Structures are given as structure tokens and as C-alpha cells.
Amino acid sequence: MTQTEIIDTLKSIVKPYVQNQQAFETLDEKTDFVKDLQINSANLVDIALDTEDAFGIEIDNESMQRMLTVEAALSIIEEKRAQK
Amino acid sequence: MIGNDVIDLDLASRQSNWKRPRFLDKLFTGFEKELILSSADPEKKVWDLWSRKEAAYKIVNRETGERLFNPTAFECLDDGANGKIKYQSQILSTKTFYNTSRIHTVCSEGEKLLEKIGYCSRIQISKPDGFPVFVQNEDTFPASVSHHGRFISCVYLNR
């Protein structure tokens, strides 16, 4: 999986929970799930679960607590994939 | 300090599927899951406990300046409408209000402080340092704003 494929997968995971479509259209690594995309905090857990399923990884609580931005999500995905 | 959280139950049931596998595991501790699964209305209990965690998180976030998504680090210690919630070595007090369409929790460091909570409107709230305060007669009080679906709740802590 290339970096671009990982980002595309992550975008498709996040999309259904986004409440600010404009911010989603200009999504980049710095995009914040809550502040920018206005994702409801209870849906952050859905993003974690969908990410686990899509990449076949397990996101422990310590990783999940940092998963508030695209950048953090990408680094967690890379880290967990490397451990597989 | 003060935190509050309101949940629109109709919107919550559309936004989240609490029955999806591992959903409860990521949000709740073993004790909390027991409370939920033994409840007559598990879905309502999910949002009841969740609103307490969110209200408590707002206080901790304001005190530490740290943003974290760490719901299981907050544990509801009991079930009633006047519940305690634990974060690390800190125990916070909560008060939860229910009706058929919403759940609302206010949280502070102790029951005495909960009695000093007042309600205000959003236009009376400003965020000079990034955190909400209620301004009245040139005096400022810590405040908390919560918005979900059809509901908005603004509360402040009186002296």
C-alpha cells in the first residue's frame, strides 16, 4: 500500500462522519477531525474501528488518544502496519 | 471549574451504532459496560455515561491544556443522576438531567460547586483565552458550552 492509497482509504473512512464538507475538500495532514471537520467526538471511535478493519491493525487506547488529526492517524496506521 | 455536555438522543441514535462490535470496549470500562448491559434501556445508558465523560473531559482538558481522545481514562463510579467520575487521582461530581429527547450533564470538582451552576445564553459567552467565560457586570465566570443537534446548553460557575 502506497502513502497515497493509505490517505485515500483514510479519507473514505472519515467521510461519513464529516460535518464540515468544505474542510473535507481541502483535507491535508494538518486537518483536525474535531476542530476542522467538526466530527462528533463519539464518532472518533467509529473512525478508530473502521481504521482497524480497513488496515487489519489494532489501535490500542494509547494510540487512539492521539488520533485527532489526519497526521496522527497516518502515523498510527504506519506504526501498526509495521508491527504486523 | 465547570464542564457540561448535552446529547440529542434522536441524533445520537442516527450518528452512532452503539451495538457495533468493539464500540463499547473503546469507550467504556468493564464496570461501565456492566451498567449499560444490565440497564433496562442500554442505549440511553450509553449516552448517559458518555455525557458524563464528555463533561468531565472538558474540565480536565481546560486544566491540563491537553487534547486527548481517552474515554476509558474517565470512569463513572456510580449509576445515579448524581454520579462521581474518576480521572487518574481526581474525582469529579456530576449531575445528569433526562427527558425523552435529551440528556444533559454538568460536572464540577464537588457537589457544593454543582449547586453554584447557573444557566446563560450563548451570546453572553466569550472565549478570550480559547475557553468559554460568562461575562456579567465586568466580572467573568468560567463557563461551558455544549451543542448537539437541536440542543445547546450554556452554563457557568457562580462564586
PDB file of C-alpha atoms in Angstrom:
ATOM      1  CA  MET A   1       0.000   0.000   0.000  1.00  0.00           C
ATOM      2  CA  THR A   2       1.423   3.354  -1.019  1.00  0.00           C
ATOM      3  CA  GLN A   3       1.164   6.514   1.061  1.00  0.00           C
ATOM      4  CA  THR A   4      -1.434   7.852  -1.390  1.00  0.00           C
ATOM      5  CA  GLU A   5      -3.534   4.698  -1.054  1.00  0.00           C
ATOM      6  CA  ILE A   6      -3.367   4.961   2.727  1.00  0.00           C
ATOM      7  CA  ILE A   7      -4.524   8.591   2.642  1.00  0.00           C
ATOM      8  CA  ASP A   8      -7.338   7.742   0.200  1.00  0.00           C
ATOM      9  CA  THR A   9      -8.518   4.909   2.430  1.00  0.00           C
ATOM     10  CA  LEU A  10      -8.408   7.155   5.485  1.00  0.00           C
ATOM     11  CA  LYS A  11     -10.403   9.824   3.630  1.00  0.00           C
ATOM     12  CA  SER A  12     -13.094   7.311   2.713  1.00  0.00           C
ATOM     13  CA  ILE A  13     -13.239   6.200   6.362  1.00  0.00           C
ATOM     14  CA  VAL A  14     -13.628   9.726   7.699  1.00  0.00           C
ATOM     15  CA  LYS A  15     -16.085  10.974   5.051  1.00  0.00           C
ATOM     16  CA  PRO A  16     -19.387   9.667   6.508  1.00  0.00           C
ATOM     17  CA  TYR A  17     -18.722  11.400   9.841  1.00  0.00           C
ATOM     18  CA  VAL A  18     -17.687  14.791   8.457  1.00  0.00           C
ATOM     19  CA  GLN A  19     -19.936  17.744   9.299  1.00  0.00           C
ATOM     20  CA  ASN A  20     -17.923  20.409   7.527  1.00  0.00           C
ATOM     21  CA  GLN A  21     -17.732  19.354   3.876  1.00  0.00           C
ATOM     22  CA  GLN A  22     -15.693  22.391   2.861  1.00  0.00           C
ATOM     23  CA  ALA A  23     -12.904  21.480   5.254  1.00  0.00           C
ATOM     24  CA  PHE A  24     -13.073  17.898   3.990  1.00  0.00           C
ATOM     25  CA  GLU A  25     -12.498  19.039   0.426  1.00  0.00           C
ATOM     26  CA  THR A  26      -9.272  20.764   1.422  1.00  0.00           C
ATOM     27  CA  LEU A  27      -8.169  17.989   3.785  1.00  0.00           C
ATOM     28  CA  ASP A  28      -4.432  17.667   4.341  1.00  0.00           C
ATOM     29  CA  GLU A  29      -2.136  16.254   7.040  1.00  0.00           C
ATOM     30  CA  LYS A  30      -2.834  19.161   9.373  1.00  0.00           C
ATOM     31  CA  THR A  31      -6.593  18.701   9.244  1.00  0.00           C
ATOM     32  CA  ASP A  32      -8.112  18.211  12.697  1.00  0.00           C
ATOM     33  CA  PHE A  33     -11.006  15.753  12.902  1.00  0.00           C
ATOM     34  CA  VAL A  34     -12.884  17.737  15.545  1.00  0.00           C
ATOM     35  CA  LYS A  35     -11.858  21.370  15.035  1.00  0.00           C
ATOM     36  CA  ASP A  36     -11.828  21.354  11.222  1.00  0.00           C
ATOM     37  CA  LEU A  37     -14.109  18.518  10.107  1.00  0.00           C
ATOM     38  CA  GLN A  38     -16.420  19.032  13.117  1.00  0.00           C
ATOM     39  CA  ILE A  39     -16.725  15.310  13.654  1.00  0.00           C
ATOM     40  CA  ASN A  40     -18.782  14.416  16.702  1.00  0.00           C
ATOM     41  CA  SER A  41     -16.483  13.089  19.432  1.00  0.00           C
ATOM     42  CA  ALA A  42     -18.440   9.834  19.774  1.00  0.00           C
ATOM     43  CA  ASN A  43     -17.730   9.188  16.075  1.00  0.00           C
ATOM     44  CA  LEU A  44     -13.977   9.277  16.692  1.00  0.00           C
ATOM     45  CA  VAL A  45     -14.396   5.750  17.972  1.00  0.00           C
ATOM     46  CA  ASP A  46     -16.046   4.735  14.690  1.00  0.00           C
ATOM     47  CA  ILE A  47     -13.070   6.151  12.830  1.00  0.00           C
ATOM     48  CA  ALA A  48     -10.743   4.101  15.040  1.00  0.00           C
ATOM     49  CA  LEU A  49     -12.829   0.941  14.478  1.00  0.00           C
ATOM     50  CA  ASP A  50     -13.124   1.491  10.718  1.00  0.00           C
ATOM     51  CA  THR A  51      -9.376   2.099  10.557  1.00  0.00           C
ATOM     52  CA  GLU A  52      -8.701  -1.146  12.420  1.00  0.00           C
ATOM     53  CA  ASP A  53     -10.913  -3.057   9.988  1.00  0.00           C
ATOM     54  CA  ALA A  54      -9.595  -1.415   6.819  1.00  0.00           C
ATOM     55  CA  PHE A  55      -5.922  -1.906   7.665  1.00  0.00           C
ATOM     56  CA  GLY A  56      -6.143  -5.089   9.734  1.00  0.00           C
ATOM     57  CA  ILE A  57      -4.494  -3.423  12.708  1.00  0.00           C
ATOM     58  CA  GLU A  58      -5.344  -2.967  16.364  1.00  0.00           C
ATOM     59  CA  ILE A  59      -5.393   0.544  17.766  1.00  0.00           C
ATOM     60  CA  ASP A  60      -4.748   0.445  21.492  1.00  0.00           C
ATOM     61  CA  ASN A  61      -6.048   3.163  23.805  1.00  0.00           C
ATOM     62  CA  GLU A  62      -2.696   4.887  23.959  1.00  0.00           C
ATOM     63  CA  SER A  63      -2.674   5.325  20.200  1.00  0.00           C
ATOM     64  CA  MET A  64      -6.358   6.184  19.959  1.00  0.00           C
ATOM     65  CA  GLN A  65      -5.999   9.042  22.410  1.00  0.00           C
ATOM     66  CA  ARG A  66      -3.692  10.837  19.926  1.00  0.00           C
ATOM     67  CA  MET A  67      -5.913  10.170  16.889  1.00  0.00           C
ATOM     68  CA  LEU A  68      -7.311  13.675  16.482  1.00  0.00           C
ATOM     69  CA  THR A  69      -5.693  14.724  13.212  1.00  0.00           C
ATOM     70  CA  VAL A  70      -5.008  13.232   9.793  1.00  0.00           C
ATOM     71  CA  GLU A  71      -1.289  13.383  10.545  1.00  0.00           C
ATOM     72  CA  ALA A  72      -1.650  11.460  13.827  1.00  0.00           C
ATOM     73  CA  ALA A  73      -3.915   8.870  12.182  1.00  0.00           C
ATOM     74  CA  LEU A  74      -1.405   8.303   9.374  1.00  0.00           C
ATOM     75  CA  SER A  75       1.464   7.866  11.808  1.00  0.00           C
ATOM     76  CA  ILE A  76      -0.548   5.365  13.886  1.00  0.00           C
ATOM     77  CA  ILE A  77      -1.535   3.400  10.764  1.00  0.00           C
ATOM     78  CA  GLU A  78       2.094   3.265   9.597  1.00  0.00           C
ATOM     79  CA  GLU A  79       3.369   2.279  13.022  1.00  0.00           C
ATOM     80  CA  LYS A  80       0.799  -0.515  13.472  1.00  0.00           C
ATOM     81  CA  ARG A  81       1.243  -1.827   9.933  1.00  0.00           C
ATOM     82  CA  ALA A  82       4.993  -2.041  10.508  1.00  0.00           C
ATOM     83  CA  GLN A  83       4.380  -4.126  13.639  1.00  0.00           C
ATOM     84  CA  LYS A  84       2.275  -6.719  11.808  1.00  0.00           C
TER      85      LYS A  84
ATOM     86  CA  MET B   1     -14.106  24.570  37.114  1.00  0.00           C
ATOM     87  CA  ILE B   2     -17.100  23.568  35.064  1.00  0.00           C
ATOM     88  CA  GLY B   3     -17.933  21.287  32.143  1.00  0.00           C
ATOM     89  CA  ASN B   4     -21.217  20.351  30.554  1.00  0.00           C
ATOM     90  CA  ASP B   5     -22.460  18.136  27.773  1.00  0.00           C
ATOM     91  CA  VAL B   6     -25.813  17.804  26.067  1.00  0.00           C
ATOM     92  CA  ILE B   7     -26.862  14.915  23.830  1.00  0.00           C
ATOM     93  CA  ASP B   8     -29.724  14.930  21.366  1.00  0.00           C
ATOM     94  CA  LEU B   9     -30.905  11.328  21.668  1.00  0.00           C
ATOM     95  CA  ASP B  10     -32.511  11.195  18.209  1.00  0.00           C
ATOM     96  CA  LEU B  11     -29.357  12.473  16.562  1.00  0.00           C
ATOM     97  CA  ALA B  12     -27.143  10.173  18.645  1.00  0.00           C
ATOM     98  CA  SER B  13     -29.114   7.141  17.524  1.00  0.00           C
ATOM     99  CA  ARG B  14     -28.642   8.202  13.904  1.00  0.00           C
ATOM    100  CA  GLN B  15     -24.957   9.135  14.279  1.00  0.00           C
ATOM    101  CA  SER B  16     -23.782   6.100  16.223  1.00  0.00           C
ATOM    102  CA  ASN B  17     -24.465   2.396  16.352  1.00  0.00           C
ATOM    103  CA  TRP B  18     -23.540   1.509  19.923  1.00  0.00           C
ATOM    104  CA  LYS B  19     -24.096  -2.179  19.148  1.00  0.00           C
ATOM    105  CA  ARG B  20     -21.294  -2.384  16.622  1.00  0.00           C
ATOM    106  CA  PRO B  21     -18.559  -4.792  17.707  1.00  0.00           C
ATOM    107  CA  ARG B  22     -15.863  -3.273  19.969  1.00  0.00           C
ATOM    108  CA  PHE B  23     -17.678   0.086  20.153  1.00  0.00           C
ATOM    109  CA  LEU B  24     -18.401  -0.225  23.891  1.00  0.00           C
ATOM    110  CA  ASP B  25     -14.911  -1.614  24.571  1.00  0.00           C
ATOM    111  CA  LYS B  26     -13.251   1.502  23.201  1.00  0.00           C
ATOM    112  CA  LEU B  27     -15.451   3.955  25.090  1.00  0.00           C
ATOM    113  CA  PHE B  28     -16.249   2.311  28.403  1.00  0.00           C
ATOM    114  CA  THR B  29     -14.552   0.452  31.256  1.00  0.00           C
ATOM    115  CA  GLY B  30     -15.651  -3.011  32.389  1.00  0.00           C
ATOM    116  CA  PHE B  31     -17.731  -1.560  35.210  1.00  0.00           C
ATOM    117  CA  GLU B  32     -19.437   0.913  32.880  1.00  0.00           C
ATOM    118  CA  LYS B  33     -20.218  -1.823  30.365  1.00  0.00           C
ATOM    119  CA  GLU B  34     -21.912  -3.779  33.154  1.00  0.00           C
ATOM    120  CA  LEU B  35     -24.046  -0.737  33.967  1.00  0.00           C
ATOM    121  CA  ILE B  36     -25.004  -0.379  30.312  1.00  0.00           C
ATOM    122  CA  LEU B  37     -25.735  -4.006  29.574  1.00  0.00           C
ATOM    123  CA  SER B  38     -27.756  -4.526  32.759  1.00  0.00           C
ATOM    124  CA  SER B  39     -29.801  -1.386  32.141  1.00  0.00           C
ATOM    125  CA  ALA B  40     -33.462  -1.516  31.093  1.00  0.00           C
ATOM    126  CA  ASP B  41     -32.552   0.950  28.317  1.00  0.00           C
ATOM    127  CA  PRO B  42     -28.944   0.246  27.320  1.00  0.00           C
ATOM    128  CA  GLU B  43     -28.850   2.850  24.544  1.00  0.00           C
ATOM    129  CA  LYS B  44     -29.956   5.614  26.877  1.00  0.00           C
ATOM    130  CA  LYS B  45     -27.385   4.437  29.430  1.00  0.00           C
ATOM    131  CA  VAL B  46     -24.654   4.639  26.766  1.00  0.00           C
ATOM    132  CA  TRP B  47     -25.409   8.318  26.186  1.00  0.00           C
ATOM    133  CA  ASP B  48     -25.977   8.991  29.877  1.00  0.00           C
ATOM    134  CA  LEU B  49     -22.476   7.766  30.772  1.00  0.00           C
ATOM    135  CA  TRP B  50     -20.988   9.318  27.656  1.00  0.00           C
ATOM    136  CA  SER B  51     -22.338  12.775  28.545  1.00  0.00           C
ATOM    137  CA  ARG B  52     -20.701  12.461  31.994  1.00  0.00           C
ATOM    138  CA  LYS B  53     -17.359  11.569  30.416  1.00  0.00           C
ATOM    139  CA  GLU B  54     -17.579  14.466  27.977  1.00  0.00           C
ATOM    140  CA  ALA B  55     -18.476  16.949  30.722  1.00  0.00           C
ATOM    141  CA  ALA B  56     -15.566  15.726  32.869  1.00  0.00           C
ATOM    142  CA  TYR B  57     -13.203  15.766  29.884  1.00  0.00           C
ATOM    143  CA  LYS B  58     -13.932  19.462  29.359  1.00  0.00           C
ATOM    144  CA  ILE B  59     -12.680  20.211  32.867  1.00  0.00           C
ATOM    145  CA  VAL B  60      -9.554  18.074  32.546  1.00  0.00           C
ATOM    146  CA  ASN B  61      -8.800  19.468  29.096  1.00  0.00           C
ATOM    147  CA  ARG B  62      -9.109  23.005  30.415  1.00  0.00           C
ATOM    148  CA  GLU B  63      -6.861  22.271  33.398  1.00  0.00           C
ATOM    149  CA  THR B  64      -4.147  20.388  31.520  1.00  0.00           C
ATOM    150  CA  GLY B  65      -4.372  22.147  28.156  1.00  0.00           C
ATOM    151  CA  GLU B  66      -4.022  18.686  26.616  1.00  0.00           C
ATOM    152  CA  ARG B  67      -6.338  17.381  23.913  1.00  0.00           C
ATOM    153  CA  LEU B  68      -6.731  13.619  24.061  1.00  0.00           C
ATOM    154  CA  PHE B  69      -9.392  11.147  22.967  1.00  0.00           C
ATOM    155  CA  ASN B  70      -9.159   8.899  26.011  1.00  0.00           C
ATOM    156  CA  PRO B  71     -12.694   7.968  27.061  1.00  0.00           C
ATOM    157  CA  THR B  72     -11.731   4.895  29.112  1.00  0.00           C
ATOM    158  CA  ALA B  73      -9.418   7.060  31.251  1.00  0.00           C
ATOM    159  CA  PHE B  74     -12.621   8.548  32.701  1.00  0.00           C
ATOM    160  CA  GLU B  75     -14.628   6.081  34.742  1.00  0.00           C
ATOM    161  CA  CYS B  76     -18.144   6.657  36.041  1.00  0.00           C
ATOM    162  CA  LEU B  77     -18.176   5.257  39.567  1.00  0.00           C
ATOM    163  CA  ASP B  78     -21.923   5.005  40.014  1.00  0.00           C
ATOM    164  CA  ASP B  79     -25.171   4.997  38.196  1.00  0.00           C
ATOM    165  CA  GLY B  80     -27.457   7.638  39.719  1.00  0.00           C
ATOM    166  CA  ALA B  81     -28.214  11.117  38.453  1.00  0.00           C
ATOM    167  CA  ASN B  82     -25.687  12.497  40.966  1.00  0.00           C
ATOM    168  CA  GLY B  83     -22.687  10.466  39.962  1.00  0.00           C
ATOM    169  CA  LYS B  84     -18.964  10.562  40.635  1.00  0.00           C
ATOM    170  CA  ILE B  85     -16.445  10.209  37.856  1.00  0.00           C
ATOM    171  CA  LYS B  86     -12.757   9.417  38.224  1.00  0.00           C
ATOM    172  CA  TYR B  87      -9.833  10.627  36.128  1.00  0.00           C
ATOM    173  CA  GLN B  88      -6.431   9.491  37.370  1.00  0.00           C
ATOM    174  CA  SER B  89      -6.408  10.518  41.046  1.00  0.00           C
ATOM    175  CA  GLN B  90      -9.124  13.145  40.606  1.00  0.00           C
ATOM    176  CA  ILE B  91     -12.779  12.522  41.493  1.00  0.00           C
ATOM    177  CA  LEU B  92     -15.335  14.861  39.920  1.00  0.00           C
ATOM    178  CA  SER B  93     -19.039  15.266  40.668  1.00  0.00           C
ATOM    179  CA  THR B  94     -21.713  15.182  38.014  1.00  0.00           C
ATOM    180  CA  LYS B  95     -25.397  15.863  37.825  1.00  0.00           C
ATOM    181  CA  THR B  96     -27.408  14.483  34.939  1.00  0.00           C
ATOM    182  CA  PHE B  97     -30.807  15.605  33.690  1.00  0.00           C
ATOM    183  CA  TYR B  98     -33.018  13.468  31.496  1.00  0.00           C
ATOM    184  CA  ASN B  99     -36.027  13.804  29.311  1.00  0.00           C
ATOM    185  CA  THR B 100     -37.273  11.783  26.372  1.00  0.00           C
ATOM    186  CA  SER B 101     -35.314  13.758  23.790  1.00  0.00           C
ATOM    187  CA  ARG B 102     -32.104  14.756  25.550  1.00  0.00           C
ATOM    188  CA  ILE B 103     -29.557  14.015  28.233  1.00  0.00           C
ATOM    189  CA  HIS B 104     -27.616  16.801  29.889  1.00  0.00           C
ATOM    190  CA  THR B 105     -24.753  16.509  32.377  1.00  0.00           C
ATOM    191  CA  VAL B 106     -22.989  19.228  34.342  1.00  0.00           C
ATOM    192  CA  CYS B 107     -19.706  18.470  36.085  1.00  0.00           C
ATOM    193  CA  SER B 108     -17.514  20.164  38.664  1.00  0.00           C
ATOM    194  CA  GLU B 109     -14.979  19.341  41.380  1.00  0.00           C
ATOM    195  CA  GLY B 110     -17.566  18.723  44.083  1.00  0.00           C
ATOM    196  CA  GLU B 111     -21.259  18.664  44.899  1.00  0.00           C
ATOM    197  CA  LYS B 112     -21.077  22.096  46.568  1.00  0.00           C
ATOM    198  CA  LEU B 113     -19.805  23.610  43.329  1.00  0.00           C
ATOM    199  CA  LEU B 114     -22.584  21.955  41.334  1.00  0.00           C
ATOM    200  CA  GLU B 115     -25.058  23.999  43.352  1.00  0.00           C
ATOM    201  CA  LYS B 116     -23.401  27.171  42.030  1.00  0.00           C
ATOM    202  CA  ILE B 117     -24.011  26.388  38.400  1.00  0.00           C
ATOM    203  CA  GLY B 118     -26.100  28.894  36.501  1.00  0.00           C
ATOM    204  CA  TYR B 119     -27.541  28.901  33.005  1.00  0.00           C
ATOM    205  CA  CYS B 120     -26.896  31.638  30.483  1.00  0.00           C
ATOM    206  CA  SER B 121     -27.349  32.235  26.778  1.00  0.00           C
ATOM    207  CA  ARG B 122     -24.704  31.784  24.138  1.00  0.00           C
ATOM    208  CA  ILE B 123     -24.393  35.486  23.376  1.00  0.00           C
ATOM    209  CA  GLN B 124     -23.254  36.065  26.962  1.00  0.00           C
ATOM    210  CA  ILE B 125     -20.282  33.753  26.431  1.00  0.00           C
ATOM    211  CA  SER B 126     -16.903  34.783  25.070  1.00  0.00           C
ATOM    212  CA  LYS B 127     -13.619  32.941  24.676  1.00  0.00           C
ATOM    213  CA  PRO B 128     -10.811  35.424  25.417  1.00  0.00           C
ATOM    214  CA  ASP B 129      -8.225  32.678  26.047  1.00  0.00           C
ATOM    215  CA  GLY B 130      -9.762  29.927  23.968  1.00  0.00           C
ATOM    216  CA  PHE B 131     -12.004  28.701  26.813  1.00  0.00           C
ATOM    217  CA  PRO B 132     -15.549  29.945  27.371  1.00  0.00           C
ATOM    218  CA  VAL B 133     -16.311  32.505  30.068  1.00  0.00           C
ATOM    219  CA  PHE B 134     -19.567  34.171  31.067  1.00  0.00           C
ATOM    220  CA  VAL B 135     -19.274  37.931  31.443  1.00  0.00           C
ATOM    221  CA  GLN B 136     -21.642  39.909  33.658  1.00  0.00           C
ATOM    222  CA  ASN B 137     -21.141  43.406  35.088  1.00  0.00           C
ATOM    223  CA  GLU B 138     -17.476  43.307  34.064  1.00  0.00           C
ATOM    224  CA  ASP B 139     -16.995  40.158  36.093  1.00  0.00           C
ATOM    225  CA  THR B 140     -16.079  36.865  34.435  1.00  0.00           C
ATOM    226  CA  PHE B 141     -17.014  33.334  35.415  1.00  0.00           C
ATOM    227  CA  PRO B 142     -15.792  30.051  33.887  1.00  0.00           C
ATOM    228  CA  ALA B 143     -18.413  28.654  31.532  1.00  0.00           C
ATOM    229  CA  SER B 144     -19.053  25.675  29.297  1.00  0.00           C
ATOM    230  CA  VAL B 145     -20.923  25.428  26.017  1.00  0.00           C
ATOM    231  CA  SER B 146     -22.310  22.239  24.534  1.00  0.00           C
ATOM    232  CA  HIS B 147     -24.217  21.864  21.295  1.00  0.00           C
ATOM    233  CA  HIS B 148     -25.647  18.708  19.778  1.00  0.00           C
ATOM    234  CA  GLY B 149     -28.436  18.513  17.233  1.00  0.00           C
ATOM    235  CA  ARG B 150     -31.463  20.500  18.387  1.00  0.00           C
ATOM    236  CA  PHE B 151     -29.973  21.456  21.739  1.00  0.00           C
ATOM    237  CA  ILE B 152     -27.495  23.943  23.078  1.00  0.00           C
ATOM    238  CA  SER B 153     -26.556  24.312  26.699  1.00  0.00           C
ATOM    239  CA  CYS B 154     -24.512  27.150  28.216  1.00  0.00           C
ATOM    240  CA  VAL B 155     -23.661  27.008  31.909  1.00  0.00           C
ATOM    241  CA  TYR B 156     -21.348  28.958  34.175  1.00  0.00           C
ATOM    242  CA  LEU B 157     -19.935  28.629  37.663  1.00  0.00           C
ATOM    243  CA  ASN B 158     -21.034  31.285  40.118  1.00  0.00           C
ATOM    244  CA  ARG B 159     -18.974  32.285  43.145  1.00  0.00           C
TER     245      ARG B 159
END
